[in-house]
Amino acid sequence: MAGKATHPSQLTFTDLDLSRWKEYEEVETDSLWIIPSRASGNGHQLDYHGNYVPQIATQLLTRFTRTDDVVLDLFLGSGTTAIEAANLGRRCIGVDLKPDLIAAVSEKIASTLPSDRTALFSGDSASEECRTQAEEILTRWGRDRAQFLLLHPPYHDIIRFSDSPEDLSNAPDTDAFLAMFRRVAENGHALLEPGRYAAVIIGDKYAKGELIPLGFQCMQVMQDLGFRLKSIIVKNISGNEKGKGRDSNLWRYRALKGGFYLFKHEYIILCQKPLR
Ligand SMILES: C[S@@+](CC[C@H](N)C(=O)[O-])C[C@H]1O[C@@H](n2cnc3c(N)ncnc32)[C@H](O)[C@@H]1O
């Protein structure tokens, strides 16, 4: 047929309307995210060492999910994803090894936000039982799979989250950490709807004077599992950093002496599960 091709203004994975794209100034499209400070309010608190800033969830869920979509977070922690999913009218399945954390997040959500669309449970996200339990929730909610996957694992042993051997922060070495991450990511891949997006939030570490590029290594795991790499976003971590004043001067001294640079960034690795 002759004439101008028409372009759909609605994509399947977002509520953003492309015909209004100029209005979405707050939506990031660049790969460098400088977030000056953590957003608070709307249910968010800085109450867990190692939680991510809520603005990451706001950005990702706005661009890559639609109202009522199910967001799956297999390292829930203090529930940043669940809280922001509720704020944005998305549903959330969240899993963490620590039962006390799940209880605390459930209580927090129940006291401030509608909780009937949030299902949180404790367990090992690498396990078959975790996958089965998540599938049961999806069935109850009338969905075959989740519409977004968020993975914010421990940055290996930088922060130890528990004494449990299933905890990725207790992996004896980098290879074991990556093997454990792979099993969780495999569950995530199986539970994610084809065509939909996944994000891994991860930083690197130093060990024995050498940089261990956990971000790129986890990215490789995602690609090995069949995810398509869409973006590597670099985000500043100055809003989160501890140790101001004398401590940070000491780190500066150590960096100068050891011939390395202090981490001021982490990664958000954005992937898509192919349609087939
Ligand atoms: C970096 S924190 C996640 C923080 C979270 N995104 C937030 O904003 O609060 C990593 C979490 O992974 C959990 N974890 C570690 N190994 C796990 C496993 N095998 N299964 C489920 N959760 C695990 C830890 O208990 C910890 O709460």
PDB file of C-alpha atoms and ligand atoms in Angstrom:
ATOM      1  CA  MET A   1       0.000   0.000   0.000  1.00  0.00           C
ATOM      2  CA  ALA A   2       1.352   3.417  -0.929  1.00  0.00           C
ATOM      3  CA  GLY A   3       1.667   6.230   1.599  1.00  0.00           C
ATOM      4  CA  LYS A   4       3.437   6.977   4.802  1.00  0.00           C
ATOM      5  CA  ALA A   5       4.159   4.105   7.207  1.00  0.00           C
ATOM      6  CA  THR A   6       2.383   4.491  10.532  1.00  0.00           C
ATOM      7  CA  HIS A   7       4.222   3.861  13.781  1.00  0.00           C
ATOM      8  CA  PRO A   8       2.446   2.513  16.861  1.00  0.00           C
ATOM      9  CA  SER A   9       2.742   4.953  19.771  1.00  0.00           C
ATOM     10  CA  GLN A  10       2.233   2.207  22.349  1.00  0.00           C
ATOM     11  CA  LEU A  11       4.902  -0.394  23.064  1.00  0.00           C
ATOM     12  CA  THR A  12       3.987  -3.720  24.668  1.00  0.00           C
ATOM     13  CA  PHE A  13       6.342  -3.370  27.665  1.00  0.00           C
ATOM     14  CA  THR A  14       5.596   0.162  28.937  1.00  0.00           C
ATOM     15  CA  ASP A  15       2.773   2.598  29.633  1.00  0.00           C
ATOM     16  CA  LEU A  16       4.840   5.417  28.110  1.00  0.00           C
ATOM     17  CA  ASP A  17       3.077   6.769  25.042  1.00  0.00           C
ATOM     18  CA  LEU A  18       5.625   7.414  22.296  1.00  0.00           C
ATOM     19  CA  SER A  19       3.442  10.104  20.742  1.00  0.00           C
ATOM     20  CA  ARG A  20       4.079  12.118  23.959  1.00  0.00           C
ATOM     21  CA  TRP A  21       7.789  11.321  24.213  1.00  0.00           C
ATOM     22  CA  LYS A  22       8.827  14.965  24.539  1.00  0.00           C
ATOM     23  CA  GLU A  23       6.848  15.263  27.796  1.00  0.00           C
ATOM     24  CA  TYR A  24       8.808  12.531  29.592  1.00  0.00           C
ATOM     25  CA  GLU A  25      11.740  14.692  30.651  1.00  0.00           C
ATOM     26  CA  GLU A  26      12.165  12.798  33.938  1.00  0.00           C
ATOM     27  CA  VAL A  27      12.630   9.477  32.155  1.00  0.00           C
ATOM     28  CA  GLU A  28      16.308   8.609  31.658  1.00  0.00           C
ATOM     29  CA  THR A  29      17.544   7.606  28.225  1.00  0.00           C
ATOM     30  CA  ASP A  30      21.272   8.177  28.855  1.00  0.00           C
ATOM     31  CA  SER A  31      23.655   5.509  30.127  1.00  0.00           C
ATOM     32  CA  LEU A  32      25.209   7.667  32.888  1.00  0.00           C
ATOM     33  CA  TRP A  33      22.978   8.150  35.916  1.00  0.00           C
ATOM     34  CA  ILE A  34      24.120  10.751  38.431  1.00  0.00           C
ATOM     35  CA  ILE A  35      21.674  10.558  41.310  1.00  0.00           C
ATOM     36  CA  PRO A  36      22.683  13.170  43.897  1.00  0.00           C
ATOM     37  CA  SER A  37      20.820  11.699  46.875  1.00  0.00           C
ATOM     38  CA  ARG A  38      18.462   8.900  47.823  1.00  0.00           C
ATOM     39  CA  ALA A  39      14.735   9.633  47.490  1.00  0.00           C
ATOM     40  CA  SER A  40      12.824   9.163  50.727  1.00  0.00           C
ATOM     41  CA  GLY A  41       9.136   9.106  51.593  1.00  0.00           C
ATOM     42  CA  ASN A  42       6.450   7.095  49.782  1.00  0.00           C
ATOM     43  CA  GLY A  43       7.394   4.114  51.962  1.00  0.00           C
ATOM     44  CA  HIS A  44      11.174   4.305  51.332  1.00  0.00           C
ATOM     45  CA  GLN A  45      13.666   4.497  54.204  1.00  0.00           C
ATOM     46  CA  LEU A  46      17.432   4.031  54.413  1.00  0.00           C
ATOM     47  CA  ASP A  47      17.039   1.136  56.856  1.00  0.00           C
ATOM     48  CA  TYR A  48      19.175  -1.615  55.330  1.00  0.00           C
ATOM     49  CA  HIS A  49      22.874  -1.558  54.641  1.00  0.00           C
ATOM     50  CA  GLY A  50      23.127  -2.448  50.974  1.00  0.00           C
ATOM     51  CA  ASN A  51      19.771  -1.265  49.671  1.00  0.00           C
ATOM     52  CA  TYR A  52      19.635   0.543  46.354  1.00  0.00           C
ATOM     53  CA  VAL A  53      18.244   4.039  45.781  1.00  0.00           C
ATOM     54  CA  PRO A  54      14.508   4.027  44.920  1.00  0.00           C
ATOM     55  CA  GLN A  55      15.081   6.228  41.854  1.00  0.00           C
ATOM     56  CA  ILE A  56      16.563   3.192  40.073  1.00  0.00           C
ATOM     57  CA  ALA A  57      13.302   1.292  40.548  1.00  0.00           C
ATOM     58  CA  THR A  58      11.245   4.343  39.503  1.00  0.00           C
ATOM     59  CA  GLN A  59      13.217   4.660  36.268  1.00  0.00           C
ATOM     60  CA  LEU A  60      13.232   0.970  35.372  1.00  0.00           C
ATOM     61  CA  LEU A  61       9.616   0.224  36.250  1.00  0.00           C
ATOM     62  CA  THR A  62       8.381   3.339  34.438  1.00  0.00           C
ATOM     63  CA  ARG A  63      10.203   2.450  31.238  1.00  0.00           C
ATOM     64  CA  PHE A  64       9.889  -1.320  31.257  1.00  0.00           C
ATOM     65  CA  THR A  65       6.577  -2.229  32.916  1.00  0.00           C
ATOM     66  CA  ARG A  66       2.879  -1.433  32.636  1.00  0.00           C
ATOM     67  CA  THR A  67       0.235  -0.968  35.339  1.00  0.00           C
ATOM     68  CA  ASP A  68      -0.649  -4.347  36.964  1.00  0.00           C
ATOM     69  CA  ASP A  69       2.472  -6.011  35.540  1.00  0.00           C
ATOM     70  CA  VAL A  70       4.287  -8.391  37.879  1.00  0.00           C
ATOM     71  CA  VAL A  71       7.805  -7.409  38.941  1.00  0.00           C
ATOM     72  CA  LEU A  72       9.991 -10.227  40.272  1.00  0.00           C
ATOM     73  CA  ASP A  73      12.869  -9.406  42.658  1.00  0.00           C
ATOM     74  CA  LEU A  74      14.927 -12.435  43.720  1.00  0.00           C
ATOM     75  CA  PHE A  75      17.127 -10.474  46.187  1.00  0.00           C
ATOM     76  CA  LEU A  76      14.452  -8.389  47.876  1.00  0.00           C
ATOM     77  CA  GLY A  77      16.469  -7.083  50.859  1.00  0.00           C
ATOM     78  CA  SER A  78      14.582  -4.226  52.501  1.00  0.00           C
ATOM     79  CA  GLY A  79      12.004  -4.203  49.713  1.00  0.00           C
ATOM     80  CA  THR A  80      12.905  -1.134  47.620  1.00  0.00           C
ATOM     81  CA  THR A  81      11.513  -2.832  44.504  1.00  0.00           C
ATOM     82  CA  ALA A  82       8.302  -3.977  46.224  1.00  0.00           C
ATOM     83  CA  ILE A  83       7.631  -0.512  47.648  1.00  0.00           C
ATOM     84  CA  GLU A  84       8.210   1.268  44.347  1.00  0.00           C
ATOM     85  CA  ALA A  85       6.189  -1.362  42.451  1.00  0.00           C
ATOM     86  CA  ALA A  86       3.270  -0.671  44.821  1.00  0.00           C
ATOM     87  CA  ASN A  87       3.726   3.102  44.442  1.00  0.00           C
ATOM     88  CA  LEU A  88       3.529   2.733  40.650  1.00  0.00           C
ATOM     89  CA  GLY A  89       0.556   0.340  40.607  1.00  0.00           C
ATOM     90  CA  ARG A  90       2.600  -2.739  39.674  1.00  0.00           C
ATOM     91  CA  ARG A  91       2.438  -6.093  41.465  1.00  0.00           C
ATOM     92  CA  CYS A  92       5.548  -7.612  43.006  1.00  0.00           C
ATOM     93  CA  ILE A  93       6.864 -11.032  43.928  1.00  0.00           C
ATOM     94  CA  GLY A  94       9.874 -10.670  46.223  1.00  0.00           C
ATOM     95  CA  VAL A  95      12.181 -13.326  47.632  1.00  0.00           C
ATOM     96  CA  ASP A  96      14.979 -13.093  50.193  1.00  0.00           C
ATOM     97  CA  LEU A  97      16.812 -15.696  52.248  1.00  0.00           C
ATOM     98  CA  LYS A  98      16.159 -13.875  55.500  1.00  0.00           C
ATOM     99  CA  PRO A  99      12.679 -14.536  57.003  1.00  0.00           C
ATOM    100  CA  ASP A 100      12.978 -11.618  59.457  1.00  0.00           C
ATOM    101  CA  LEU A 101      13.522  -9.276  56.520  1.00  0.00           C
ATOM    102  CA  ILE A 102      10.488 -10.627  54.656  1.00  0.00           C
ATOM    103  CA  ALA A 103       8.391 -10.151  57.805  1.00  0.00           C
ATOM    104  CA  ALA A 104       9.668  -6.581  58.270  1.00  0.00           C
ATOM    105  CA  VAL A 105       9.066  -5.598  54.631  1.00  0.00           C
ATOM    106  CA  SER A 106       5.586  -7.181  54.647  1.00  0.00           C
ATOM    107  CA  GLU A 107       4.734  -5.210  57.773  1.00  0.00           C
ATOM    108  CA  LYS A 108       6.171  -1.993  56.322  1.00  0.00           C
ATOM    109  CA  ILE A 109       4.191  -2.403  53.111  1.00  0.00           C
ATOM    110  CA  ALA A 110       0.995  -3.377  54.947  1.00  0.00           C
ATOM    111  CA  SER A 111       1.160  -0.274  57.166  1.00  0.00           C
ATOM    112  CA  THR A 112       1.715   2.242  54.363  1.00  0.00           C
ATOM    113  CA  LEU A 113       0.756   0.769  51.006  1.00  0.00           C
ATOM    114  CA  PRO A 114      -1.872  -1.557  49.503  1.00  0.00           C
ATOM    115  CA  SER A 115      -0.394  -5.018  50.122  1.00  0.00           C
ATOM    116  CA  ASP A 116      -2.865  -7.268  48.299  1.00  0.00           C
ATOM    117  CA  ARG A 117      -0.731  -7.025  45.168  1.00  0.00           C
ATOM    118  CA  THR A 118       2.568  -7.899  46.832  1.00  0.00           C
ATOM    119  CA  ALA A 119       3.683 -11.472  47.564  1.00  0.00           C
ATOM    120  CA  LEU A 120       6.900 -11.818  49.541  1.00  0.00           C
ATOM    121  CA  PHE A 121       8.432 -15.044  50.792  1.00  0.00           C
ATOM    122  CA  SER A 122      11.703 -16.234  52.277  1.00  0.00           C
ATOM    123  CA  GLY A 123      13.799 -18.879  50.586  1.00  0.00           C
ATOM    124  CA  ASP A 124      16.848 -19.606  48.495  1.00  0.00           C
ATOM    125  CA  SER A 125      16.234 -17.897  45.133  1.00  0.00           C
ATOM    126  CA  ALA A 126      18.504 -20.470  43.480  1.00  0.00           C
ATOM    127  CA  SER A 127      16.201 -23.343  44.492  1.00  0.00           C
ATOM    128  CA  GLU A 128      13.550 -25.299  42.623  1.00  0.00           C
ATOM    129  CA  GLU A 129      11.127 -24.595  45.521  1.00  0.00           C
ATOM    130  CA  CYS A 130      11.530 -20.848  44.964  1.00  0.00           C
ATOM    131  CA  ARG A 131      10.653 -21.219  41.298  1.00  0.00           C
ATOM    132  CA  THR A 132       7.603 -23.378  42.136  1.00  0.00           C
ATOM    133  CA  GLN A 133       6.370 -20.936  44.779  1.00  0.00           C
ATOM    134  CA  ALA A 134       6.730 -17.979  42.405  1.00  0.00           C
ATOM    135  CA  GLU A 135       4.871 -19.935  39.683  1.00  0.00           C
ATOM    136  CA  GLU A 136       2.014 -20.610  42.104  1.00  0.00           C
ATOM    137  CA  ILE A 137       1.684 -16.886  42.878  1.00  0.00           C
ATOM    138  CA  LEU A 138       1.754 -16.035  39.163  1.00  0.00           C
ATOM    139  CA  THR A 139      -1.006 -18.582  38.503  1.00  0.00           C
ATOM    140  CA  ARG A 140      -3.087 -17.099  41.337  1.00  0.00           C
ATOM    141  CA  TRP A 141      -2.629 -13.672  39.739  1.00  0.00           C
ATOM    142  CA  GLY A 142      -3.603 -14.960  36.291  1.00  0.00           C
ATOM    143  CA  ARG A 143      -0.175 -14.545  34.707  1.00  0.00           C
ATOM    144  CA  ASP A 144       2.073 -17.215  33.147  1.00  0.00           C
ATOM    145  CA  ARG A 145       5.277 -15.298  33.850  1.00  0.00           C
ATOM    146  CA  ALA A 146       6.582 -12.083  35.412  1.00  0.00           C
ATOM    147  CA  GLN A 147       6.934  -8.960  33.265  1.00  0.00           C
ATOM    148  CA  PHE A 148      10.154  -7.606  34.792  1.00  0.00           C
ATOM    149  CA  LEU A 149      13.055  -9.209  36.634  1.00  0.00           C
ATOM    150  CA  LEU A 150      15.268  -7.313  39.050  1.00  0.00           C
ATOM    151  CA  LEU A 151      18.443  -8.861  40.474  1.00  0.00           C
ATOM    152  CA  HIS A 152      20.428  -6.935  43.085  1.00  0.00           C
ATOM    153  CA  PRO A 153      22.727  -9.618  44.495  1.00  0.00           C
ATOM    154  CA  PRO A 154      25.332  -9.153  47.207  1.00  0.00           C
ATOM    155  CA  TYR A 155      28.520  -7.766  45.645  1.00  0.00           C
ATOM    156  CA  HIS A 156      30.056 -11.082  46.720  1.00  0.00           C
ATOM    157  CA  ASP A 157      31.511 -10.669  50.231  1.00  0.00           C
ATOM    158  CA  ILE A 158      31.609  -6.846  50.403  1.00  0.00           C
ATOM    159  CA  ILE A 159      28.703  -6.982  52.876  1.00  0.00           C
ATOM    160  CA  ARG A 160      27.873 -10.276  54.607  1.00  0.00           C
ATOM    161  CA  PHE A 161      24.101 -10.517  54.869  1.00  0.00           C
ATOM    162  CA  SER A 162      23.765 -13.718  56.955  1.00  0.00           C
ATOM    163  CA  ASP A 163      25.527 -16.905  58.069  1.00  0.00           C
ATOM    164  CA  SER A 164      23.595 -19.061  55.623  1.00  0.00           C
ATOM    165  CA  PRO A 165      25.671 -21.124  53.144  1.00  0.00           C
ATOM    166  CA  GLU A 166      23.025 -20.354  50.476  1.00  0.00           C
ATOM    167  CA  ASP A 167      23.720 -16.625  50.864  1.00  0.00           C
ATOM    168  CA  LEU A 168      25.753 -15.387  47.869  1.00  0.00           C
ATOM    169  CA  SER A 169      27.733 -13.172  50.249  1.00  0.00           C
ATOM    170  CA  ASN A 170      29.144 -16.358  51.819  1.00  0.00           C
ATOM    171  CA  ALA A 171      30.388 -17.878  48.547  1.00  0.00           C
ATOM    172  CA  PRO A 172      33.953 -19.087  49.235  1.00  0.00           C
ATOM    173  CA  ASP A 173      35.395 -17.536  46.081  1.00  0.00           C
ATOM    174  CA  THR A 174      34.424 -15.615  42.930  1.00  0.00           C
ATOM    175  CA  ASP A 175      33.736 -18.752  40.866  1.00  0.00           C
ATOM    176  CA  ALA A 176      31.369 -20.066  43.551  1.00  0.00           C
ATOM    177  CA  PHE A 177      29.668 -16.645  43.749  1.00  0.00           C
ATOM    178  CA  LEU A 178      29.133 -16.628  39.971  1.00  0.00           C
ATOM    179  CA  ALA A 179      27.812 -20.212  40.008  1.00  0.00           C
ATOM    180  CA  MET A 180      25.280 -19.254  42.704  1.00  0.00           C
ATOM    181  CA  PHE A 181      24.316 -16.080  40.821  1.00  0.00           C
ATOM    182  CA  ARG A 182      23.828 -18.185  37.699  1.00  0.00           C
ATOM    183  CA  ARG A 183      21.353 -20.498  39.439  1.00  0.00           C
ATOM    184  CA  VAL A 184      19.289 -17.523  40.659  1.00  0.00           C
ATOM    185  CA  ALA A 185      19.425 -15.879  37.217  1.00  0.00           C
ATOM    186  CA  GLU A 186      18.320 -19.194  35.650  1.00  0.00           C
ATOM    187  CA  ASN A 187      15.214 -19.159  37.852  1.00  0.00           C
ATOM    188  CA  GLY A 188      14.646 -15.526  36.884  1.00  0.00           C
ATOM    189  CA  HIS A 189      14.995 -16.367  33.198  1.00  0.00           C
ATOM    190  CA  ALA A 190      12.480 -19.217  33.477  1.00  0.00           C
ATOM    191  CA  LEU A 191       9.976 -17.000  35.319  1.00  0.00           C
ATOM    192  CA  LEU A 192      10.251 -13.992  32.947  1.00  0.00           C
ATOM    193  CA  GLU A 193       7.903 -13.488  30.015  1.00  0.00           C
ATOM    194  CA  PRO A 194       9.673 -13.611  26.636  1.00  0.00           C
ATOM    195  CA  GLY A 195      10.253 -10.142  25.177  1.00  0.00           C
ATOM    196  CA  ARG A 196      10.449  -8.570  28.644  1.00  0.00           C
ATOM    197  CA  TYR A 197      13.333  -6.888  30.464  1.00  0.00           C
ATOM    198  CA  ALA A 198      15.675  -7.773  33.326  1.00  0.00           C
ATOM    199  CA  ALA A 199      18.108  -5.555  35.255  1.00  0.00           C
ATOM    200  CA  VAL A 200      21.101  -6.578  37.350  1.00  0.00           C
ATOM    201  CA  ILE A 201      22.364  -3.976  39.823  1.00  0.00           C
ATOM    202  CA  ILE A 202      25.943  -4.801  40.758  1.00  0.00           C
ATOM    203  CA  GLY A 203      29.277  -3.251  41.661  1.00  0.00           C
ATOM    204  CA  ASP A 204      32.848  -4.521  41.418  1.00  0.00           C
ATOM    205  CA  LYS A 205      35.258  -5.326  44.254  1.00  0.00           C
ATOM    206  CA  TYR A 206      38.936  -5.394  45.049  1.00  0.00           C
ATOM    207  CA  ALA A 207      40.641  -8.470  46.503  1.00  0.00           C
ATOM    208  CA  LYS A 208      44.334  -8.788  47.328  1.00  0.00           C
ATOM    209  CA  GLY A 209      45.218  -5.642  45.379  1.00  0.00           C
ATOM    210  CA  GLU A 210      43.349  -6.760  42.242  1.00  0.00           C
ATOM    211  CA  LEU A 211      40.046  -5.579  40.766  1.00  0.00           C
ATOM    212  CA  ILE A 212      37.418  -8.336  40.444  1.00  0.00           C
ATOM    213  CA  PRO A 213      34.963  -7.165  37.745  1.00  0.00           C
ATOM    214  CA  LEU A 214      31.806  -8.727  39.241  1.00  0.00           C
ATOM    215  CA  GLY A 215      29.638  -6.469  37.058  1.00  0.00           C
ATOM    216  CA  PHE A 216      31.043  -7.751  33.763  1.00  0.00           C
ATOM    217  CA  GLN A 217      31.192 -11.308  35.082  1.00  0.00           C
ATOM    218  CA  CYS A 218      27.496 -11.269  36.079  1.00  0.00           C
ATOM    219  CA  MET A 219      26.691  -9.656  32.719  1.00  0.00           C
ATOM    220  CA  GLN A 220      28.423 -12.590  30.992  1.00  0.00           C
ATOM    221  CA  VAL A 221      26.314 -15.014  33.050  1.00  0.00           C
ATOM    222  CA  MET A 222      23.149 -13.254  31.854  1.00  0.00           C
ATOM    223  CA  GLN A 223      24.293 -13.454  28.232  1.00  0.00           C
ATOM    224  CA  ASP A 224      25.262 -17.131  28.618  1.00  0.00           C
ATOM    225  CA  LEU A 225      21.707 -17.818  29.819  1.00  0.00           C
ATOM    226  CA  GLY A 226      20.312 -16.341  26.602  1.00  0.00           C
ATOM    227  CA  PHE A 227      19.463 -12.775  27.643  1.00  0.00           C
ATOM    228  CA  ARG A 228      20.176 -10.056  25.035  1.00  0.00           C
ATOM    229  CA  LEU A 229      22.307  -7.237  26.392  1.00  0.00           C
ATOM    230  CA  LYS A 230      20.509  -3.888  25.931  1.00  0.00           C
ATOM    231  CA  SER A 231      22.502  -1.360  28.010  1.00  0.00           C
ATOM    232  CA  ILE A 232      25.228  -1.008  30.573  1.00  0.00           C
ATOM    233  CA  ILE A 233      24.226   1.920  32.769  1.00  0.00           C
ATOM    234  CA  VAL A 234      26.865   3.453  35.021  1.00  0.00           C
ATOM    235  CA  LYS A 235      25.456   4.985  38.183  1.00  0.00           C
ATOM    236  CA  ASN A 236      27.309   7.089  40.731  1.00  0.00           C
ATOM    237  CA  ILE A 237      27.417   5.776  44.292  1.00  0.00           C
ATOM    238  CA  SER A 238      28.399   9.004  46.015  1.00  0.00           C
ATOM    239  CA  GLY A 239      24.857   9.340  47.430  1.00  0.00           C
ATOM    240  CA  ASN A 240      25.312   6.017  49.262  1.00  0.00           C
ATOM    241  CA  GLU A 241      28.882   6.202  50.386  1.00  0.00           C
ATOM    242  CA  LYS A 242      29.906   5.829  53.970  1.00  0.00           C
ATOM    243  CA  GLY A 243      33.003   7.259  55.600  1.00  0.00           C
ATOM    244  CA  LYS A 244      33.234  10.969  55.076  1.00  0.00           C
ATOM    245  CA  GLY A 245      36.002  13.215  56.404  1.00  0.00           C
ATOM    246  CA  ARG A 246      38.938  11.444  57.998  1.00  0.00           C
ATOM    247  CA  ASP A 247      37.970   7.975  56.721  1.00  0.00           C
ATOM    248  CA  SER A 248      37.663   9.079  53.120  1.00  0.00           C
ATOM    249  CA  ASN A 249      41.052  10.787  53.354  1.00  0.00           C
ATOM    250  CA  LEU A 250      42.481   7.499  54.546  1.00  0.00           C
ATOM    251  CA  TRP A 251      40.977   5.707  51.559  1.00  0.00           C
ATOM    252  CA  ARG A 252      42.472   8.384  49.301  1.00  0.00           C
ATOM    253  CA  TYR A 253      45.861   7.682  50.848  1.00  0.00           C
ATOM    254  CA  ARG A 254      45.403   3.919  50.350  1.00  0.00           C
ATOM    255  CA  ALA A 255      44.392   4.475  46.707  1.00  0.00           C
ATOM    256  CA  LEU A 256      47.490   6.599  46.046  1.00  0.00           C
ATOM    257  CA  LYS A 257      49.717   4.063  47.754  1.00  0.00           C
ATOM    258  CA  GLY A 258      48.131   0.955  46.171  1.00  0.00           C
ATOM    259  CA  GLY A 259      47.878   2.354  42.634  1.00  0.00           C
ATOM    260  CA  PHE A 260      44.119   2.002  42.261  1.00  0.00           C
ATOM    261  CA  TYR A 261      41.004   4.180  42.041  1.00  0.00           C
ATOM    262  CA  LEU A 262      38.182   4.328  44.575  1.00  0.00           C
ATOM    263  CA  PHE A 263      34.854   2.995  43.338  1.00  0.00           C
ATOM    264  CA  LYS A 264      32.388   5.801  42.678  1.00  0.00           C
ATOM    265  CA  HIS A 265      30.088   3.818  40.412  1.00  0.00           C
ATOM    266  CA  GLU A 266      28.057   0.668  40.113  1.00  0.00           C
ATOM    267  CA  TYR A 267      26.292  -0.900  37.122  1.00  0.00           C
ATOM    268  CA  ILE A 268      22.732  -1.450  36.066  1.00  0.00           C
ATOM    269  CA  ILE A 269      22.970  -4.125  33.410  1.00  0.00           C
ATOM    270  CA  LEU A 270      19.851  -4.108  31.311  1.00  0.00           C
ATOM    271  CA  CYS A 271      18.893  -7.244  29.378  1.00  0.00           C
ATOM    272  CA  GLN A 272      15.932  -8.551  27.425  1.00  0.00           C
ATOM    273  CA  LYS A 273      14.663 -12.104  27.208  1.00  0.00           C
ATOM    274  CA  PRO A 274      14.282 -12.812  23.476  1.00  0.00           C
ATOM    275  CA  LEU A 275      10.795 -13.576  22.172  1.00  0.00           C
ATOM    276  CA  ARG A 276      12.064 -16.982  21.068  1.00  0.00           C
TER     277      ARG A 276
HETATM  278  C1  LIG B   1      22.231  -6.201  47.911  1.00  0.00           C
HETATM  279  S1  LIG B   1      20.994  -6.864  48.950  1.00  0.00           S
HETATM  280  C2  LIG B   1      19.495  -6.398  48.143  1.00  0.00           C
HETATM  281  C3  LIG B   1      19.018  -5.058  48.639  1.00  0.00           C
HETATM  282  C4  LIG B   1      17.685  -4.644  48.084  1.00  0.00           C
HETATM  283  N1  LIG B   1      17.733  -4.419  46.645  1.00  0.00           N
HETATM  284  C5  LIG B   1      17.188  -3.380  48.763  1.00  0.00           C
HETATM  285  O1  LIG B   1      17.065  -2.332  48.112  1.00  0.00           O
HETATM  286  O2  LIG B   1      16.981  -3.436  49.977  1.00  0.00           O
HETATM  287  C6  LIG B   1      21.124  -8.586  48.621  1.00  0.00           C
HETATM  288  C7  LIG B   1      20.125  -9.471  49.347  1.00  0.00           C
HETATM  289  O3  LIG B   1      20.243 -10.786  48.818  1.00  0.00           O
HETATM  290  C8  LIG B   1      19.886 -11.710  49.827  1.00  0.00           C
HETATM  291  N2  LIG B   1      20.366 -13.040  49.392  1.00  0.00           N
HETATM  292  C9  LIG B   1      21.634 -13.507  49.340  1.00  0.00           C
HETATM  293  N3  LIG B   1      21.652 -14.764  48.851  1.00  0.00           N
HETATM  294  C10 LIG B   1      20.374 -15.109  48.566  1.00  0.00           C
HETATM  295  C11 LIG B   1      19.760 -16.277  48.038  1.00  0.00           C
HETATM  296  N4  LIG B   1      20.461 -17.379  47.701  1.00  0.00           N
HETATM  297  N5  LIG B   1      18.399 -16.279  47.895  1.00  0.00           N
HETATM  298  C12 LIG B   1      17.666 -15.187  48.249  1.00  0.00           C
HETATM  299  N6  LIG B   1      18.199 -14.055  48.751  1.00  0.00           N
HETATM  300  C13 LIG B   1      19.542 -14.008  48.906  1.00  0.00           C
HETATM  301  C14 LIG B   1      20.495 -11.130  51.094  1.00  0.00           C
HETATM  302  O4  LIG B   1      19.837 -11.598  52.249  1.00  0.00           O
HETATM  303  C15 LIG B   1      20.326  -9.610  50.863  1.00  0.00           C
HETATM  304  O5  LIG B   1      19.172  -9.130  51.542  1.00  0.00           O
END
